[in-house]
Amino acid sequence: MAMPQPAIEGGDAHAAALRGLRLLTIAAALATLVFSILLAGTGPADRLAWAPGSIAESMSSPQASGDIAINTLPAEDLAALLPGIGPVYAARIVHARTLFGPLRSAADLRALGIPDNTVERVLPLISFRAPDRPGIASPA
């Protein structure tokens, strides 16, 4: 018995979507691996060490700075430096900017499924600008 045409087409679309999802998952895993290799042996404090002030100061009170460059730091650093941004949200941020380019606004964070209250908490801490140096936004 032959299947109706729409059912066959829907099945093909579903299979194609699954293949696309698998490819995105592989790409994300490879990007994570590349970042891990490139940044091996360095943590958030190491990349912020050249910034003015002490590391302890910058880690304990980033609220006033707005210097966390969301478009350059790896997922591990985003999860460590931003309240409410754990490994899952950090991976979404890195994956989105890898695929679509730099994030530009709070709306971009919300589009990634990050809750409004979390977005509001991190907005004073982050910069969407492209930094002159990795990890810290250039002064305005």
Tab-separated table of C-alpha atoms in Angstrom:
chain	number	residue	atom	x	y	z
A	1	MET	CA	0.000	0.000	0.000
A	2	ALA	CA	1.461	3.348	-1.022
A	3	MET	CA	1.779	6.156	1.516
A	4	PRO	CA	0.020	9.429	0.743
A	5	GLN	CA	2.377	12.012	-0.763
A	6	PRO	CA	2.197	14.570	2.139
A	7	ALA	CA	3.264	11.910	4.658
A	8	ILE	CA	6.335	11.064	2.596
A	9	GLU	CA	7.275	14.726	2.191
A	10	GLY	CA	6.798	15.363	5.914
A	11	GLY	CA	9.039	12.414	6.697
A	12	ASP	CA	11.757	13.770	4.436
A	13	ALA	CA	11.538	17.196	6.059
A	14	HIS	CA	11.755	15.648	9.513
A	15	ALA	CA	14.781	13.557	8.532
A	16	ALA	CA	16.456	16.616	7.010
A	17	ALA	CA	15.825	18.606	10.189
A	18	LEU	CA	17.375	15.835	12.276
A	19	ARG	CA	20.421	15.715	9.982
A	20	GLY	CA	20.779	19.485	10.318
A	21	LEU	CA	20.519	19.260	14.097
A	22	ARG	CA	23.179	16.540	14.167
A	23	LEU	CA	25.484	18.703	12.035
A	24	LEU	CA	24.968	21.689	14.353
A	25	THR	CA	25.735	19.508	17.367
A	26	ILE	CA	28.941	18.277	15.743
A	27	ALA	CA	29.929	21.848	14.815
A	28	ALA	CA	29.331	23.010	18.395
A	29	ALA	CA	31.406	20.136	19.768
A	30	LEU	CA	34.245	20.932	17.371
A	31	ALA	CA	34.125	24.630	18.262
A	32	THR	CA	34.296	23.740	21.954
A	33	LEU	CA	37.239	21.440	21.304
A	34	VAL	CA	39.101	24.099	19.315
A	35	PHE	CA	38.526	26.726	22.032
A	36	SER	CA	39.664	24.246	24.686
A	37	ILE	CA	42.873	23.488	22.805
A	38	LEU	CA	43.626	27.132	22.044
A	39	LEU	CA	42.978	28.246	25.594
A	40	ALA	CA	44.443	25.246	27.437
A	41	GLY	CA	45.931	26.184	30.760
A	42	THR	CA	44.284	29.577	30.992
A	43	GLY	CA	41.316	30.508	33.100
A	44	PRO	CA	39.210	33.650	33.339
A	45	ALA	CA	41.650	35.266	35.749
A	46	ASP	CA	44.584	34.671	33.390
A	47	ARG	CA	42.861	36.441	30.500
A	48	LEU	CA	41.876	39.367	32.721
A	49	ALA	CA	45.277	39.705	34.378
A	50	TRP	CA	46.380	42.696	32.291
A	51	ALA	CA	43.256	44.718	33.171
A	52	PRO	CA	43.510	47.644	35.617
A	53	GLY	CA	42.915	46.706	39.255
A	54	SER	CA	43.464	43.391	40.947
A	55	ILE	CA	42.002	40.123	39.754
A	56	ALA	CA	40.203	39.667	43.047
A	57	GLU	CA	38.647	43.110	42.640
A	58	SER	CA	37.511	42.471	39.078
A	59	MET	CA	36.076	39.057	39.984
A	60	SER	CA	34.288	40.274	43.118
A	61	SER	CA	32.723	43.451	41.714
A	62	PRO	CA	32.220	43.200	37.970
A	63	GLN	CA	28.797	44.865	38.366
A	64	ALA	CA	30.240	48.336	37.922
A	65	SER	CA	32.524	47.542	35.029
A	66	GLY	CA	30.491	46.311	32.045
A	67	ASP	CA	33.800	44.949	30.768
A	68	ILE	CA	32.893	41.313	30.198
A	69	ALA	CA	33.038	40.993	26.415
A	70	ILE	CA	30.261	38.544	25.687
A	71	ASN	CA	31.310	38.224	22.046
A	72	THR	CA	34.839	36.943	22.669
A	73	LEU	CA	35.076	34.959	25.899
A	74	PRO	CA	34.766	31.160	25.768
A	75	ALA	CA	31.778	29.436	27.358
A	76	GLU	CA	33.716	28.407	30.476
A	77	ASP	CA	34.555	32.035	31.271
A	78	LEU	CA	31.039	33.294	30.576
A	79	ALA	CA	29.650	30.665	32.952
A	80	ALA	CA	32.206	31.585	35.627
A	81	LEU	CA	31.881	35.373	35.361
A	82	LEU	CA	28.178	35.958	34.753
A	83	PRO	CA	25.543	35.239	37.427
A	84	GLY	CA	22.821	32.915	36.205
A	85	ILE	CA	24.752	31.992	33.064
A	86	GLY	CA	25.758	28.400	33.571
A	87	PRO	CA	27.364	26.037	31.080
A	88	VAL	CA	24.163	25.560	29.050
A	89	TYR	CA	23.425	29.256	28.458
A	90	ALA	CA	27.132	29.979	27.922
A	91	ALA	CA	27.287	27.262	25.259
A	92	ARG	CA	24.215	28.768	23.572
A	93	ILE	CA	25.890	32.194	23.493
A	94	VAL	CA	29.095	30.829	21.974
A	95	HIS	CA	27.187	28.669	19.490
A	96	ALA	CA	24.979	31.570	18.366
A	97	ARG	CA	27.852	34.002	17.868
A	98	THR	CA	29.790	31.323	15.973
A	99	LEU	CA	26.891	30.751	13.594
A	100	PHE	CA	25.417	34.241	13.316
A	101	GLY	CA	28.137	36.678	14.377
A	102	PRO	CA	28.366	38.925	17.429
A	103	LEU	CA	25.433	39.380	19.754
A	104	ARG	CA	24.170	42.961	19.655
A	105	SER	CA	21.564	43.422	22.364
A	106	ALA	CA	19.594	42.001	25.255
A	107	ALA	CA	17.043	40.815	22.693
A	108	ASP	CA	19.698	38.490	21.245
A	109	LEU	CA	20.215	36.942	24.689
A	110	ARG	CA	16.471	36.522	25.176
A	111	ALA	CA	16.212	34.878	21.751
A	112	LEU	CA	18.620	32.213	23.027
A	113	GLY	CA	16.124	31.291	25.749
A	114	ILE	CA	17.897	33.117	28.567
A	115	PRO	CA	15.216	34.285	31.043
A	116	ASP	CA	14.454	38.007	31.364
A	117	ASN	CA	15.583	38.188	35.003
A	118	THR	CA	18.953	36.649	34.112
A	119	VAL	CA	19.387	39.001	31.148
A	120	GLU	CA	18.663	41.979	33.431
A	121	ARG	CA	21.261	40.741	35.954
A	122	VAL	CA	24.041	40.390	33.383
A	123	LEU	CA	23.369	43.517	31.293
A	124	PRO	CA	25.374	45.843	33.595
A	125	LEU	CA	28.282	43.387	33.490
A	126	ILE	CA	28.631	42.802	29.770
A	127	SER	CA	29.653	44.637	26.660
A	128	PHE	CA	28.375	43.820	23.190
A	129	ARG	CA	31.185	45.802	21.535
A	130	ALA	CA	34.082	44.101	19.803
A	131	PRO	CA	37.045	44.519	22.157
A	132	ASP	CA	40.544	45.667	21.277
A	133	ARG	CA	41.900	42.942	23.539
A	134	PRO	CA	40.323	39.530	24.146
A	135	GLY	CA	37.995	39.388	27.124
A	136	ILE	CA	37.781	43.078	28.034
A	137	ALA	CA	35.784	45.675	26.151
A	138	SER	CA	37.536	48.761	24.893
A	139	PRO	CA	36.691	52.009	26.687
A	140	ALA	CA	33.912	54.104	25.197
